[in-house]
Amino acid sequence: MKQKSILVLLLDLFKFLNKKRKLQVFLIFFLAIFSAFAELITIGSLIPFVDLMLEPKRLFNYPLLENLFSFIEINNLEDIMIFMTIIFIFLIIVSTLIKIYIAYFSIAVVHGIGHDLSVSIFKNTIYQPYEFHVNNNSSKTIVNLSRAGASIGILHLIIQSFVSIVLSISIIFILLYIDLKLTIIGGSTLVSFYVLISLFFKRKLFLNSFQISQNEELRVKNMQESIGGIRETIIGNMYNIFLNNFRKVDWSMNKALIKNALMLILPSNLIMMIATTSLTILIFYKSFGNNSLVDSLPIIAGLILGAQKIIPQLQIVYGSWSKAQGSYKIIEEVLFILNKFKSNIKITKSSLQKMAFNKEIRVKSLSFKHQNSKKNIFENISFVIKKNHIVGISGSTGCGKSTLLDCVIGLLSPTSGSIKIDNIGLNKRNIKNWQKNISHVPQFIYLADLSIQENITFGLENSKIDRKKLIESCKIAEIYEFIKSKKGGFNYIVGEKGGRLSGGQKQRIGIARALYLDKELLILDESTNALDDKTEEKILNNLKKFKKGTTIIHITHKKNLTKYFDSHFSFSKNRFKRLK
């Protein structure tokens, strides 16, 4: 497939902006034209200003100014010079204020666009099916979000670039009026230089963008793996393994960034050298020409001011292009996520209604295999779970118990077979309705670095928390006494990923969280395996006693828990049979 130009990529990105943002971008362009007009007046007024300062009698060379001063009845030459000085300073201040406002407005708009893109990428990512998250490394998701932030800087530069182009064109027009020949020669030299150097560096910047993008992902992945497995890192003394990997990846990324930075600043320094040398030669030439240097000073001053203003603008245009080209892969990835992972989920009132669950869950001839796999994890499985029953599913590790449950709760779509809730088939249209009935406790409980209460009532404001239900849920999960024993009680901070708690304590908080949701179907996916037998049996007794209106599916390795189950299934070697 033919590689798109950076301009096409940026136009594709523009399509994802909402109407408000597009309007704001066009407003920036309008302000840029207004700013260019102000610059044009400022530079244009310099020549008569310098001319009058050198020789006030030259006022008669400017009929427009002569008529103006006659109209406002200023005839004294000294008064005219004071008036011209005030006007010139005023024009400089107004021009500068306009540029400051454009800069402020541009920054505000660009960061607003960056916010919109970040939210879109995050939304499109979290709304992906469960299998997408299983098959993709979380480091890639984190990097993708950071890329949305990086695109802010690129967008800002592009908008600045447009402003600079408008300003440059206006400055060139006034310089053409001042000195046609020198402006054509100087302008052609400047533009040709930037075009040639852009073509020369284009391929290098493009390749560097791939290197930066790839190493950025590896860098985040290395940090996640080292910190995520910090126990193994410390015990196994594996610091140097992760450190060396990080050093290698980080330096590779920074080498590419150094090259890009060098290619960004090199032209401006060369151009300034050429411009300064050229002006020196011009002044030298004018000193020995037919006219005196003093006579040429207004024109030279205009050219110097014009050059001083146009060179930075051309550098901004080149810098914006080189920065965008050096971030080609980042922009491409952002567009890929926005295009590929469009969220088709629209939350409506109807989709938030619970699916009716009054009788049973019926699974018939169910088979499943992952997208890139040829072998089924399980096949042709059939069973029925009655409403308000406690159902046990046991089997060896890796036989597919959790995968089967993921199909039942709608996280995975089966390869074949059917799942019916009260004789209504489960499908993509009603999965969200079905999931409104479910609370799920996985084997590994995710806890945020918050209080116990906040981890149980996940996302609820303090004023909306039902204290009685909270305590009841903790008592059933056999964690209430532990909470009372801690300083701060429910306000005790559990640490990152629950690092200040034991495995069993984390699991019991996970169970309390699920119970607090008070759903009709409770899934315990090996979520009691870190508990001692006595505590586990207490929890199951509590569930049997206090949650009679809840259907419970409990995945476990322990066969001694059969007495707590209304029905019990065994899962091994792709065979699914009823034990009770």
Coordinates of C-alpha atoms in Angstrom, one line a residue:
M1 CA 0.0 0.0 0.0
K2 CA 1.3 3.5 -1.0
Q3 CA 2.5 5.5 2.0
K4 CA 0.3 8.6 2.6
S5 CA 1.9 12.0 2.9
I6 CA 2.0 13.7 6.3
L7 CA -0.5 16.3 5.0
V8 CA -3.0 13.6 4.1
L9 CA -2.6 12.1 7.5
L10 CA -3.2 15.4 9.2
L11 CA -6.3 16.0 7.0
D12 CA -7.6 12.6 8.0
L13 CA -7.1 13.6 11.7
F14 CA -9.0 16.8 11.1
K15 CA -12.0 14.8 10.0
F16 CA -12.4 13.4 13.5
L17 CA -12.8 16.8 15.1
N18 CA -16.3 17.8 16.1
K19 CA -18.0 20.9 14.5
K20 CA -17.0 23.2 17.4
R21 CA -13.3 22.3 17.1
K22 CA -13.4 22.7 13.3
L23 CA -14.9 26.1 13.7
Q24 CA -12.3 27.1 16.3
V25 CA -9.5 26.0 13.8
F26 CA -11.0 28.2 11.1
L27 CA -11.2 31.1 13.6
I28 CA -7.5 30.7 14.2
F29 CA -6.9 30.9 10.5
F30 CA -9.0 34.1 10.3
L31 CA -7.1 35.6 13.2
A32 CA -3.8 34.7 11.4
I33 CA -4.9 36.8 8.4
F34 CA -5.8 39.7 10.7
S35 CA -2.4 39.3 12.4
A36 CA -0.7 39.3 9.0
F37 CA -2.4 42.5 8.1
A38 CA -1.2 44.1 11.4
E39 CA 2.4 42.9 10.6
L40 CA 2.1 44.4 7.1
I41 CA 1.2 47.8 8.5
T42 CA 4.0 47.6 11.1
I43 CA 6.7 46.9 8.6
G44 CA 5.2 49.3 6.0
S45 CA 5.3 52.1 8.5
L46 CA 8.9 51.6 9.4
I47 CA 10.3 53.1 6.2
P48 CA 8.5 56.5 6.5
F49 CA 9.3 56.5 10.3
V50 CA 13.1 56.0 9.8
D51 CA 13.0 58.4 6.8
L52 CA 11.3 61.2 8.9
M53 CA 13.7 60.5 11.9
L54 CA 16.7 61.0 9.6
E55 CA 15.3 64.0 7.7
P56 CA 11.9 65.4 8.8
K57 CA 11.6 67.4 5.6
R58 CA 11.1 64.2 3.7
L59 CA 7.5 64.2 4.9
F60 CA 6.7 65.7 1.5
N61 CA 7.8 62.4 -0.2
Y62 CA 4.7 60.8 1.4
P63 CA 1.6 62.6 0.2
L64 CA -0.7 60.4 2.3
L65 CA 1.1 61.4 5.5
E66 CA 1.3 65.0 4.4
N67 CA -2.5 65.1 3.9
L68 CA -3.1 63.3 7.2
F69 CA -1.1 65.8 9.2
S70 CA -2.8 68.7 7.4
F71 CA -6.2 67.3 8.2
I72 CA -5.4 66.9 11.9
E73 CA -3.7 70.3 11.9
I74 CA -0.2 69.2 13.0
N75 CA 2.3 71.4 11.2
N76 CA 5.3 71.5 13.5
L77 CA 8.0 69.0 12.4
E78 CA 8.9 68.1 16.0
D79 CA 5.2 67.4 16.8
I80 CA 5.0 65.3 13.6
M81 CA 8.1 63.2 14.7
I82 CA 6.6 62.7 18.2
F83 CA 3.2 61.7 16.6
M84 CA 5.0 59.2 14.2
T85 CA 7.0 57.7 17.1
I86 CA 3.8 57.2 19.2
I87 CA 2.0 55.7 16.2
F88 CA 4.8 53.3 15.4
I89 CA 5.1 52.1 19.0
F90 CA 1.3 51.7 19.1
L91 CA 1.4 49.5 16.0
I92 CA 4.2 47.4 17.5
I93 CA 2.2 46.9 20.7
V94 CA -1.1 46.1 18.9
S95 CA 0.7 43.6 16.5
T96 CA 2.4 41.9 19.5
L97 CA -0.9 41.7 21.5
I98 CA -2.7 40.1 18.5
K99 CA 0.1 37.5 18.2
I100 CA -0.1 36.8 21.9
Y101 CA -3.9 36.3 21.8
I102 CA -3.6 34.0 18.7
A103 CA -0.9 32.0 20.6
Y104 CA -3.2 31.7 23.6
F105 CA -6.3 30.8 21.6
S106 CA -4.3 28.3 19.5
I107 CA -3.0 26.6 22.7
A108 CA -6.5 26.4 24.2
V109 CA -8.0 24.9 21.0
V110 CA -5.1 22.4 20.5
H111 CA -5.3 21.1 24.1
G112 CA -9.1 20.9 23.7
I113 CA -8.6 18.8 20.5
G114 CA -6.0 16.7 22.4
H115 CA -8.5 16.1 25.2
D116 CA -11.2 15.1 22.7
L117 CA -8.8 12.7 21.0
S118 CA -7.6 11.2 24.3
V119 CA -11.2 10.6 25.4
S120 CA -12.0 9.0 22.0
I121 CA -9.0 6.7 22.1
F122 CA -9.7 5.7 25.7
K123 CA -13.4 5.1 24.9
N124 CA -12.7 3.2 21.8
T125 CA -10.2 1.0 23.7
I126 CA -12.3 0.2 26.8
Y127 CA -15.4 -0.6 24.7
Q128 CA -13.6 -3.3 22.8
P129 CA -14.6 -6.9 23.3
Y130 CA -13.0 -8.8 26.2
E131 CA -11.0 -10.9 23.7
F132 CA -9.3 -7.8 22.3
H133 CA -8.0 -7.0 25.8
V134 CA -6.8 -10.5 26.3
N135 CA -4.9 -10.5 23.0
N136 CA -3.3 -7.1 23.4
N137 CA -0.6 -6.0 25.9
S138 CA -1.8 -3.3 28.2
S139 CA 1.5 -1.4 27.6
K140 CA 0.2 -0.7 24.0
T141 CA -3.0 0.8 25.4
I142 CA -1.0 3.1 27.7
V143 CA 1.3 4.2 24.9
N144 CA -1.7 4.8 22.6
L145 CA -3.2 7.2 25.2
S146 CA 0.2 9.0 25.5
R147 CA 0.3 9.3 21.7
A148 CA -3.0 11.2 21.8
G149 CA -1.1 13.6 24.2
A150 CA 1.8 13.7 21.8
S151 CA -0.5 14.6 18.9
I152 CA -1.4 17.8 20.8
G153 CA 2.1 19.2 20.3
I154 CA 2.0 18.2 16.6
L155 CA -1.4 19.9 16.1
H156 CA -0.2 23.0 17.8
L157 CA 2.8 23.2 15.5
I158 CA 0.7 22.7 12.4
I159 CA -1.7 25.5 13.4
Q160 CA 1.3 27.7 14.2
S161 CA 2.7 26.7 10.8
F162 CA -0.4 28.0 9.0
V163 CA -0.3 31.2 10.9
S164 CA 3.4 31.5 10.0
I165 CA 2.7 30.9 6.3
V166 CA 0.1 33.7 6.3
L167 CA 2.5 36.0 8.1
S168 CA 5.3 35.1 5.7
I169 CA 3.3 35.9 2.6
S170 CA 2.2 39.3 4.0
I171 CA 5.8 40.1 4.9
I172 CA 7.1 39.1 1.4
F173 CA 4.5 41.4 -0.2
I174 CA 5.7 44.4 1.8
L175 CA 9.3 43.5 1.1
L176 CA 8.6 43.3 -2.6
Y177 CA 7.3 46.8 -2.4
I178 CA 10.4 48.0 -0.5
D179 CA 12.9 46.3 -2.9
L180 CA 11.6 44.0 -5.6
K181 CA 15.0 42.7 -6.8
L182 CA 16.5 41.9 -3.4
T183 CA 13.3 40.4 -2.1
I184 CA 13.0 38.0 -5.1
I185 CA 16.6 36.9 -4.7
G186 CA 16.5 36.6 -0.9
G187 CA 13.0 35.0 -0.8
S188 CA 13.8 32.5 -3.5
T189 CA 17.0 31.5 -1.7
L190 CA 15.2 31.1 1.6
V191 CA 12.3 29.0 0.2
S192 CA 14.6 26.9 -2.0
F193 CA 16.8 26.2 1.0
Y194 CA 14.0 25.0 3.2
V195 CA 12.4 22.9 0.4
L196 CA 15.7 21.2 -0.4
I197 CA 16.6 20.5 3.2
S198 CA 13.0 19.1 3.8
L199 CA 13.3 16.7 0.9
F200 CA 16.8 15.7 2.1
F201 CA 15.6 14.9 5.7
K202 CA 12.2 13.5 4.8
R203 CA 13.2 9.8 4.6
K204 CA 15.4 10.0 7.7
L205 CA 12.6 11.6 9.8
F206 CA 10.1 9.0 8.6
L207 CA 12.4 6.1 9.6
N208 CA 13.1 7.7 13.0
S209 CA 9.3 8.0 13.6
F210 CA 9.1 4.2 13.4
Q211 CA 12.0 3.7 15.7
I212 CA 10.6 6.1 18.3
S213 CA 7.1 4.5 18.2
Q214 CA 8.4 1.0 18.5
N215 CA 10.8 1.7 21.3
E216 CA 8.2 3.8 23.2
E217 CA 6.0 0.6 23.4
L218 CA 8.9 -1.6 24.5
R219 CA 10.0 1.0 27.1
V220 CA 6.5 1.0 28.8
K221 CA 6.3 -2.8 28.5
N222 CA 9.7 -3.2 30.2
M223 CA 8.6 -0.9 33.1
Q224 CA 5.3 -2.7 33.6
E225 CA 6.9 -6.1 33.6
S226 CA 9.7 -5.1 36.1
I227 CA 7.4 -3.2 38.5
G228 CA 4.5 -5.6 38.1
G229 CA 6.7 -8.6 39.1
I230 CA 8.7 -6.6 41.6
R231 CA 8.8 -9.6 44.1
E232 CA 10.4 -11.8 41.5
T233 CA 12.7 -9.0 40.5
I234 CA 13.9 -8.5 44.1
I235 CA 14.1 -12.2 45.1
G236 CA 15.7 -13.3 41.8
N237 CA 18.1 -10.3 41.8
M238 CA 16.9 -9.6 38.2
Y239 CA 17.5 -5.8 38.4
N240 CA 20.2 -5.8 35.8
I241 CA 18.1 -7.8 33.3
F242 CA 15.3 -5.2 33.3
L243 CA 17.7 -2.3 33.7
N244 CA 19.8 -3.3 30.7
N245 CA 16.7 -3.9 28.6
F246 CA 15.4 -0.4 29.6
R247 CA 18.7 1.2 28.9
K248 CA 19.0 -0.3 25.5
V249 CA 15.4 0.6 24.4
D250 CA 15.5 4.0 26.0
W251 CA 18.8 5.0 24.4
S252 CA 17.6 3.7 21.0
M253 CA 14.5 5.9 21.2
N254 CA 16.5 8.9 22.4
K255 CA 19.1 8.5 19.6
A256 CA 16.2 8.9 17.1
L257 CA 14.9 11.9 19.0
I258 CA 18.4 13.5 19.0
K259 CA 18.6 13.1 15.2
N260 CA 15.2 14.6 14.8
A261 CA 16.1 17.6 17.1
L262 CA 19.3 18.2 15.1
M263 CA 17.4 18.1 11.8
L264 CA 15.0 20.6 13.3
I265 CA 17.5 23.3 14.5
L266 CA 20.1 23.0 11.8
P267 CA 18.4 25.0 9.0
S268 CA 17.6 28.0 11.2
N269 CA 21.3 28.4 12.2
L270 CA 22.5 28.1 8.6
I271 CA 19.8 30.5 7.4
M272 CA 20.7 33.1 10.0
M273 CA 24.4 32.8 9.0
I274 CA 23.5 33.3 5.3
A275 CA 21.1 36.2 6.0
T276 CA 23.6 38.0 8.3
T277 CA 26.3 37.6 5.7
S278 CA 24.1 38.8 2.9
L279 CA 23.0 41.9 4.9
T280 CA 26.6 42.7 5.7
I281 CA 27.5 42.5 2.0
L282 CA 24.5 44.7 1.2
I283 CA 25.5 47.4 3.7
F284 CA 29.1 47.2 2.3
Y285 CA 27.8 47.6 -1.3
K286 CA 25.5 50.5 -0.4
S287 CA 28.4 52.3 1.3
F288 CA 30.3 52.5 -2.0
G289 CA 27.4 53.0 -4.4
N290 CA 26.1 56.1 -6.1
N291 CA 23.8 56.9 -3.2
S292 CA 25.0 57.4 0.4
L293 CA 24.4 54.7 3.1
V294 CA 22.2 57.3 4.9
D295 CA 19.8 57.5 1.9
S296 CA 19.6 53.7 1.9
L297 CA 19.0 53.3 5.6
P298 CA 15.2 53.3 5.6
I299 CA 15.2 50.5 2.9
I300 CA 17.9 48.5 4.7
A301 CA 16.0 48.9 8.0
G302 CA 12.8 47.6 6.3
L303 CA 14.7 44.7 4.9
I304 CA 16.3 43.9 8.3
L305 CA 13.0 44.0 10.1
G306 CA 11.3 41.9 7.4
A307 CA 14.1 39.3 7.5
Q308 CA 14.0 39.3 11.3
K309 CA 10.3 38.5 11.1
I310 CA 10.2 36.2 8.1
I311 CA 13.1 33.8 9.0
P312 CA 11.5 32.7 12.4
Q313 CA 8.2 32.2 10.5
L314 CA 9.8 30.0 7.9
Q315 CA 11.6 28.1 10.6
I316 CA 8.3 27.4 12.3
V317 CA 6.8 26.1 9.1
Y318 CA 9.9 23.9 8.5
G319 CA 10.0 22.9 12.2
S320 CA 6.3 22.0 12.2
W321 CA 6.7 19.9 9.1
S322 CA 9.8 18.1 10.4
K323 CA 8.2 17.5 13.8
A324 CA 5.1 16.0 12.1
Q325 CA 7.2 13.9 9.7
G326 CA 9.3 12.7 12.7
S327 CA 6.0 11.7 14.4
Y328 CA 4.5 10.1 11.3
K329 CA 4.1 6.7 13.0
I330 CA 2.5 8.3 16.1
I331 CA -0.1 10.1 14.0
E332 CA -0.7 6.9 11.9
E333 CA -1.3 4.9 15.1
V334 CA -3.7 7.5 16.5
L335 CA -5.7 7.4 13.2
F336 CA -5.6 3.6 13.2
I337 CA -7.2 3.5 16.7
L338 CA -9.8 6.1 15.8
N339 CA -10.7 4.3 12.6
K340 CA -10.3 0.7 13.5
F341 CA -11.7 0.8 17.1
K342 CA -14.7 2.9 16.6
S343 CA -17.1 2.4 19.4
N344 CA -20.5 1.3 18.0
I345 CA -22.0 1.0 21.5
K346 CA -24.7 3.5 22.2
I347 CA -25.9 3.5 25.7
T348 CA -29.7 4.1 25.7
K349 CA -32.3 3.7 28.3
S350 CA -33.5 0.4 26.7
S351 CA -30.0 -1.0 26.7
L352 CA -29.7 -0.3 30.5
Q353 CA -32.7 -2.4 31.4
K354 CA -32.0 -5.8 33.0
M355 CA -32.7 -8.9 31.0
A356 CA -35.4 -11.0 32.6
F357 CA -33.9 -13.9 34.6
N358 CA -36.6 -15.9 36.3
K359 CA -36.1 -19.6 35.5
E360 CA -32.8 -20.9 34.2
I361 CA -29.6 -20.6 32.2
R362 CA -29.6 -23.2 29.4
V363 CA -26.3 -24.0 27.6
K364 CA -26.6 -26.3 24.6
S365 CA -23.8 -27.8 22.4
L366 CA -21.4 -25.0 23.3
S367 CA -17.9 -25.0 21.8
F368 CA -15.2 -22.3 21.9
K369 CA -11.8 -21.6 20.4
H370 CA -9.7 -18.4 20.2
Q371 CA -9.5 -16.5 17.0
N372 CA -6.0 -17.6 16.0
S373 CA -6.4 -21.1 17.3
K374 CA -7.3 -24.2 15.4
K375 CA -8.1 -26.3 18.5
N376 CA -11.3 -26.0 20.6
I377 CA -10.8 -25.3 24.3
F378 CA -14.0 -27.1 24.9
E379 CA -16.7 -28.5 22.6
N380 CA -20.3 -29.7 22.6
I381 CA -21.0 -28.8 26.3
S382 CA -24.6 -28.8 27.5
F383 CA -26.0 -28.1 31.0
V384 CA -28.8 -26.2 32.8
I385 CA -28.5 -23.9 35.8
K386 CA -31.7 -23.3 37.7
K387 CA -32.5 -19.8 39.2
N388 CA -31.5 -19.4 42.9
H389 CA -29.3 -22.5 42.8
I390 CA -25.7 -22.7 44.0
V391 CA -23.8 -24.5 41.3
G392 CA -20.3 -25.8 41.6
I393 CA -17.9 -26.4 38.6
S394 CA -14.7 -28.2 39.3
G395 CA -11.9 -29.4 37.2
S396 CA -8.1 -29.4 36.5
T397 CA -6.2 -26.2 35.8
G398 CA -6.5 -25.1 32.2
C399 CA -9.4 -27.3 31.2
G400 CA -11.5 -24.3 30.2
K401 CA -13.7 -23.6 33.3
S402 CA -13.1 -19.9 33.3
T403 CA -13.5 -19.6 29.6
L404 CA -16.8 -21.4 29.8
L405 CA -18.0 -18.9 32.4
D406 CA -16.7 -16.0 30.2
C407 CA -19.0 -17.3 27.5
V408 CA -22.0 -17.6 29.9
I409 CA -21.6 -14.0 31.2
G410 CA -21.0 -12.6 27.7
L411 CA -17.3 -11.7 27.8
L412 CA -16.6 -14.2 25.0
S413 CA -18.7 -15.3 22.0
P414 CA -18.9 -19.1 21.6
T415 CA -17.7 -20.6 18.3
S416 CA -20.9 -22.7 18.1
G417 CA -23.8 -23.7 20.3
S418 CA -26.3 -21.5 22.2
I419 CA -26.8 -19.9 25.6
K420 CA -30.4 -19.1 26.6
I421 CA -31.7 -17.1 29.5
D422 CA -35.4 -18.1 30.2
N423 CA -35.5 -19.4 26.6
I424 CA -34.2 -16.2 25.1
G425 CA -30.9 -16.6 23.1
L426 CA -27.9 -14.6 24.3
N427 CA -26.5 -12.4 21.4
K428 CA -24.6 -9.2 20.8
R429 CA -27.8 -7.1 21.0
N430 CA -28.8 -8.2 24.5
I431 CA -25.4 -9.0 26.2
K432 CA -25.3 -5.7 28.0
N433 CA -28.9 -6.3 29.3
W434 CA -27.8 -9.7 30.5
Q435 CA -24.7 -8.4 32.2
K436 CA -26.8 -6.1 34.3
N437 CA -27.8 -9.2 36.3
I438 CA -24.2 -10.3 37.0
S439 CA -21.5 -9.7 39.6
H440 CA -18.2 -11.4 39.0
V441 CA -15.3 -12.2 41.4
P442 CA -12.2 -13.3 39.6
Q443 CA -9.3 -15.2 41.1
F444 CA -7.0 -12.2 41.0
I445 CA -8.8 -9.2 42.6
Y446 CA -8.0 -5.7 41.3
L447 CA -7.8 -3.2 44.1
A448 CA -7.1 0.5 43.6
D449 CA -4.8 2.5 45.9
L450 CA -7.9 3.7 47.8
S451 CA -9.7 2.9 51.1
I452 CA -11.4 -0.4 51.7
Q453 CA -14.8 1.3 51.5
E454 CA -13.9 2.9 48.1
N455 CA -12.8 -0.5 46.8
I456 CA -16.0 -2.2 47.8
T457 CA -18.4 0.6 46.6
F458 CA -16.3 1.2 43.5
G459 CA -17.2 4.5 41.9
L460 CA -20.0 5.5 44.2
E461 CA -20.0 8.9 45.9
N462 CA -19.9 8.8 49.7
S463 CA -23.4 10.3 50.0
K464 CA -24.8 7.5 47.9
I465 CA -23.3 4.6 49.9
D466 CA -25.7 2.3 51.7
R467 CA -23.9 1.8 55.0
K468 CA -26.1 -1.0 56.2
K469 CA -25.6 -3.0 52.9
L470 CA -21.9 -2.3 53.0
I471 CA -21.5 -3.8 56.5
E472 CA -23.8 -6.8 55.6
S473 CA -21.8 -7.6 52.5
C474 CA -18.5 -7.5 54.5
K475 CA -20.0 -9.8 57.2
I476 CA -21.1 -12.4 54.6
A477 CA -17.6 -12.2 53.0
E478 CA -16.0 -12.7 56.5
I479 CA -14.0 -9.5 56.2
Y480 CA -15.8 -7.2 58.6
E481 CA -13.9 -8.2 61.7
F482 CA -10.6 -7.6 59.9
I483 CA -11.8 -4.1 58.8
K484 CA -12.8 -3.2 62.4
S485 CA -9.3 -4.2 63.6
K486 CA -7.5 -1.8 61.2
K487 CA -6.8 1.8 62.1
G488 CA -9.4 3.8 60.2
G489 CA -11.6 0.9 59.6
F490 CA -13.3 1.2 56.2
N491 CA -11.0 4.2 55.5
Y492 CA -7.9 2.0 55.7
I493 CA -5.8 2.5 52.5
V494 CA -5.1 -0.9 50.9
G495 CA -2.1 0.3 48.8
E496 CA -1.4 -0.1 45.1
K497 CA -3.0 -3.4 43.8
G498 CA -3.9 -4.1 47.5
G499 CA -0.2 -4.5 48.4
R500 CA -1.0 -3.9 52.1
L501 CA -3.3 -6.9 52.2
S502 CA -2.9 -10.7 52.0
G503 CA -4.2 -12.7 49.1
G504 CA -7.1 -14.0 51.2
Q505 CA -8.0 -10.5 52.4
K506 CA -8.1 -9.2 48.9
Q507 CA -10.3 -12.1 47.7
R508 CA -12.8 -11.4 50.6
I509 CA -12.9 -7.7 49.7
G510 CA -13.6 -8.8 46.1
I511 CA -16.5 -10.9 47.3
A512 CA -17.8 -8.1 49.4
R513 CA -17.7 -5.8 46.4
A514 CA -19.7 -8.3 44.3
L515 CA -22.3 -8.8 47.1
Y516 CA -22.7 -5.0 47.6
L517 CA -23.8 -4.8 43.9
D518 CA -26.7 -7.2 44.9
K519 CA -27.1 -8.9 41.5
E520 CA -29.2 -11.9 40.6
L521 CA -26.2 -14.0 39.4
L522 CA -22.9 -14.2 41.4
I523 CA -19.9 -15.7 39.7
L524 CA -17.0 -16.9 42.0
D525 CA -14.2 -17.8 39.6
E526 CA -11.7 -19.6 41.9
S527 CA -12.0 -16.5 44.1
T528 CA -11.7 -18.4 47.4
N529 CA -8.5 -20.4 46.5
A530 CA -6.4 -18.2 48.8
L531 CA -8.6 -18.8 51.8
D532 CA -8.2 -21.5 54.4
D533 CA -10.9 -24.2 54.4
K534 CA -12.6 -22.9 57.5
T535 CA -13.1 -19.4 56.2
E536 CA -14.2 -20.6 52.8
E537 CA -16.9 -22.8 54.3
K538 CA -18.1 -19.9 56.5
I539 CA -18.5 -17.7 53.4
L540 CA -20.4 -20.5 51.5
N541 CA -22.6 -21.0 54.6
N542 CA -23.3 -17.3 54.7
L543 CA -24.2 -17.2 51.0
K544 CA -26.5 -20.2 51.4
K545 CA -28.2 -18.5 54.4
F546 CA -28.4 -14.9 53.4
K547 CA -28.4 -14.9 49.6
K548 CA -31.2 -17.3 48.9
G549 CA -32.5 -15.1 46.0
T550 CA -29.1 -15.2 44.3
T551 CA -28.0 -17.7 41.7
I552 CA -24.3 -18.6 42.4
I553 CA -21.8 -20.3 40.2
H554 CA -18.7 -21.3 42.1
I555 CA -15.6 -22.6 40.2
T556 CA -13.3 -24.5 42.5
H557 CA -10.7 -27.3 42.7
K558 CA -12.0 -28.6 46.0
K559 CA -14.2 -31.6 46.0
N560 CA -15.2 -31.3 49.7
L561 CA -17.5 -28.4 48.9
T562 CA -20.1 -30.5 47.1
K563 CA -22.4 -30.3 50.2
Y564 CA -22.9 -26.6 49.6
F565 CA -24.0 -27.0 46.0
D566 CA -27.5 -27.7 44.6
S567 CA -25.8 -29.1 41.5
H568 CA -22.1 -29.9 40.8
F569 CA -20.4 -30.4 37.4
S570 CA -17.0 -31.8 36.7
F571 CA -14.9 -30.6 33.8
S572 CA -11.9 -32.6 32.6
K573 CA -10.3 -33.6 29.3
N574 CA -13.0 -31.9 27.3
R575 CA -15.7 -33.9 29.2
F576 CA -18.4 -32.1 31.1
K577 CA -20.4 -34.3 33.4
R578 CA -22.8 -33.8 36.3
L579 CA -21.7 -35.1 39.7
K580 CA -24.8 -33.9 41.7

